[in-house]
XYZ file of C-alpha atoms in Angstrom:
188
model
C 37.311 18.720 2.805
C 34.012 18.502 0.355
C 31.025 19.227 2.184
C 33.609 22.560 3.942
C 33.453 23.357 -0.052
C 29.895 22.869 -0.214
C 28.801 25.282 2.583
C 31.262 27.866 1.550
C 29.247 27.545 -1.242
C 25.997 27.995 0.084
C 27.327 30.986 2.334
C 28.661 32.607 -1.400
C 25.308 31.914 -2.650
C 22.828 33.466 0.424
C 25.225 36.116 0.366
C 24.627 37.003 -3.600
C 20.697 36.254 -3.721
C 20.056 38.197 -0.646
C 22.065 40.796 -2.348
C 19.903 40.628 -5.284
C 16.312 39.965 -3.621
C 17.712 43.838 -1.655
C 18.050 45.275 -4.617
C 14.689 44.371 -5.908
C 12.788 45.237 -2.943
C 14.046 48.646 -2.852
C 12.442 48.958 -6.314
C 9.264 46.675 -5.221
C 6.198 48.866 -4.870
C 3.410 45.732 -5.094
C 2.452 44.772 -1.053
C 2.019 40.908 -2.676
C 5.608 41.371 -4.395
C 7.203 41.894 -1.267
C 5.925 39.548 0.536
C 7.308 37.352 -1.715
C 11.033 38.928 -1.750
C 10.971 38.703 2.068
C 9.744 35.754 1.815
C 12.420 34.272 -0.834
C 15.302 36.784 1.799
C 14.377 34.527 4.247
C 14.607 31.030 3.301
C 18.018 32.155 2.028
C 18.791 32.759 4.955
C 17.645 29.814 6.711
C 19.266 27.589 3.991
C 22.728 29.098 5.376
C 21.909 27.986 8.971
C 21.353 24.406 7.972
C 24.176 24.361 6.079
C 26.465 25.828 9.432
C 24.293 22.949 11.060
C 25.123 20.645 9.068
C 28.635 21.447 9.004
C 28.959 21.104 12.297
C 27.849 17.539 11.852
C 30.835 16.564 10.138
C 33.452 18.926 12.428
C 31.751 15.866 15.230
C 32.622 13.087 12.980
C 36.594 14.466 13.342
C 37.052 15.493 16.843
C 35.064 11.687 17.677
C 38.038 10.273 15.203
C 40.281 12.908 16.454
C 39.424 12.130 20.323
C 38.938 8.263 20.495
C 35.811 8.740 21.203
C 33.775 5.646 20.853
C 29.983 6.033 21.113
C 27.839 2.672 22.195
C 25.519 1.225 19.694
C 22.614 2.449 21.567
C 23.840 6.250 20.384
C 24.708 5.281 17.397
C 20.805 3.527 16.530
C 19.632 6.784 17.970
C 21.903 9.111 15.754
C 21.035 6.708 12.706
C 16.946 7.734 13.709
C 17.499 11.249 13.885
C 19.287 11.129 10.678
C 16.608 9.253 8.716
C 14.263 12.057 9.823
C 15.931 14.728 8.900
C 16.315 13.895 4.988
C 12.684 12.611 5.710
C 11.753 16.647 6.632
C 14.342 17.535 3.955
C 13.253 15.162 1.331
C 9.685 15.794 2.003
C 10.433 19.806 1.434
C 12.522 19.758 -1.753
C 9.028 17.745 -3.016
C 7.492 20.875 -4.873
C 4.867 18.897 -6.577
C 3.184 18.925 -2.853
C -0.260 21.037 -1.959
C 1.351 23.453 0.242
C -0.570 23.361 3.000
C -0.322 19.286 2.958
C 3.154 19.858 2.344
C 3.978 22.621 5.151
C 1.741 19.760 8.197
C 3.514 16.825 6.928
C 7.195 18.755 7.631
C 5.418 20.710 10.668
C 5.024 17.145 12.063
C 8.280 15.970 10.972
C 9.677 19.059 12.970
C 8.222 18.038 16.516
C 8.695 14.566 15.799
C 12.918 15.427 16.002
C 12.081 17.815 18.728
C 10.041 14.946 20.848
C 13.729 12.362 19.414
C 15.977 15.791 21.041
C 14.783 15.512 24.565
C 14.048 11.865 24.231
C 18.120 11.102 23.129
C 18.785 13.760 25.805
C 16.826 12.083 28.404
C 18.427 8.820 27.820
C 22.023 10.535 27.660
C 21.407 11.405 31.488
C 20.508 8.076 32.420
C 23.227 6.907 30.700
C 25.587 10.183 32.474
C 24.007 8.588 36.043
C 24.490 5.136 35.173
C 27.621 5.643 34.327
C 27.498 4.451 30.859
C 28.668 7.149 28.658
C 32.010 9.360 29.205
C 32.061 13.144 29.619
C 32.891 14.082 26.332
C 30.524 11.673 24.570
C 28.082 13.317 26.189
C 28.928 16.805 25.470
C 29.026 16.233 21.186
C 26.058 14.110 20.933
C 23.808 16.936 23.368
C 25.611 19.063 20.084
C 24.520 16.985 17.146
C 21.008 16.197 18.514
C 21.592 20.206 18.400
C 22.037 20.628 15.751
C 19.451 17.891 13.984
C 16.608 19.946 16.114
C 17.987 22.910 14.355
C 18.288 21.465 11.435
C 14.520 20.592 11.794
C 13.451 24.020 13.053
C 14.929 25.567 9.605
C 13.375 23.634 7.463
C 9.695 24.558 8.750
C 11.206 27.509 8.564
C 11.968 27.109 4.773
C 8.685 25.523 4.205
C 6.589 28.208 6.705
C 7.635 31.141 4.046
C 7.417 29.112 1.364
C 3.570 28.020 1.764
C 3.676 31.912 2.069
C 4.969 32.194 -1.227
C 2.612 29.706 -2.970
C -0.644 31.701 -1.159
C 0.506 35.090 -2.375
C 1.299 34.024 -5.700
C -2.082 32.591 -5.600
C -3.716 35.353 -5.360
C -4.480 38.169 -7.651
C -1.579 40.829 -8.501
C -3.372 44.197 -7.866
C -5.132 44.528 -3.965
C -2.647 40.795 -2.975
C -2.928 41.888 0.139
C -3.117 38.678 2.200
C -5.564 39.766 5.606
C -4.168 36.006 6.972
C -0.598 34.625 7.918
C 0.488 31.251 8.205
C 2.170 31.307 11.459
C 5.753 31.445 11.769
C 8.548 28.942 13.739
C 10.993 31.127 15.793
C 14.210 29.113 15.820
């Protein structure tokens, strides 16, 4: 219930911040200012998506209890490793004292680690299914959970990319502030 309330609050904040940014974008005449506002708009959207995926993970926990599905020790360890990597990535994302490009590089590496873990863990699950040591219901739920963790990583990387854009744009002189190069974007 507490998580649901927080997710609803994040949805509310996303709507209100997006409205505010939209109003300001309509009046922004400076290219640099427009880029910064656009980046903030994307950041709020990605934060909202992270909260949706976190809500999904919480929902899986409830579903597991309701259906009395139990994961093996190996699956529990994989989930714990994915959770720890996700937490490390989000903690790093919130570190304001980090140099922009260094932070982006480190977050990108952790996001790639989550992608690799997701693929590896799915392959392991398929092997367990083939051996008959994993239930169908639990396997489907587990792969959904992996997908949500992996998407949290994608959205965190998107936020890091946009915040790097903001930091770089803010370091330019305000006159003639259009940048010729751009930070590569992740599609999720």
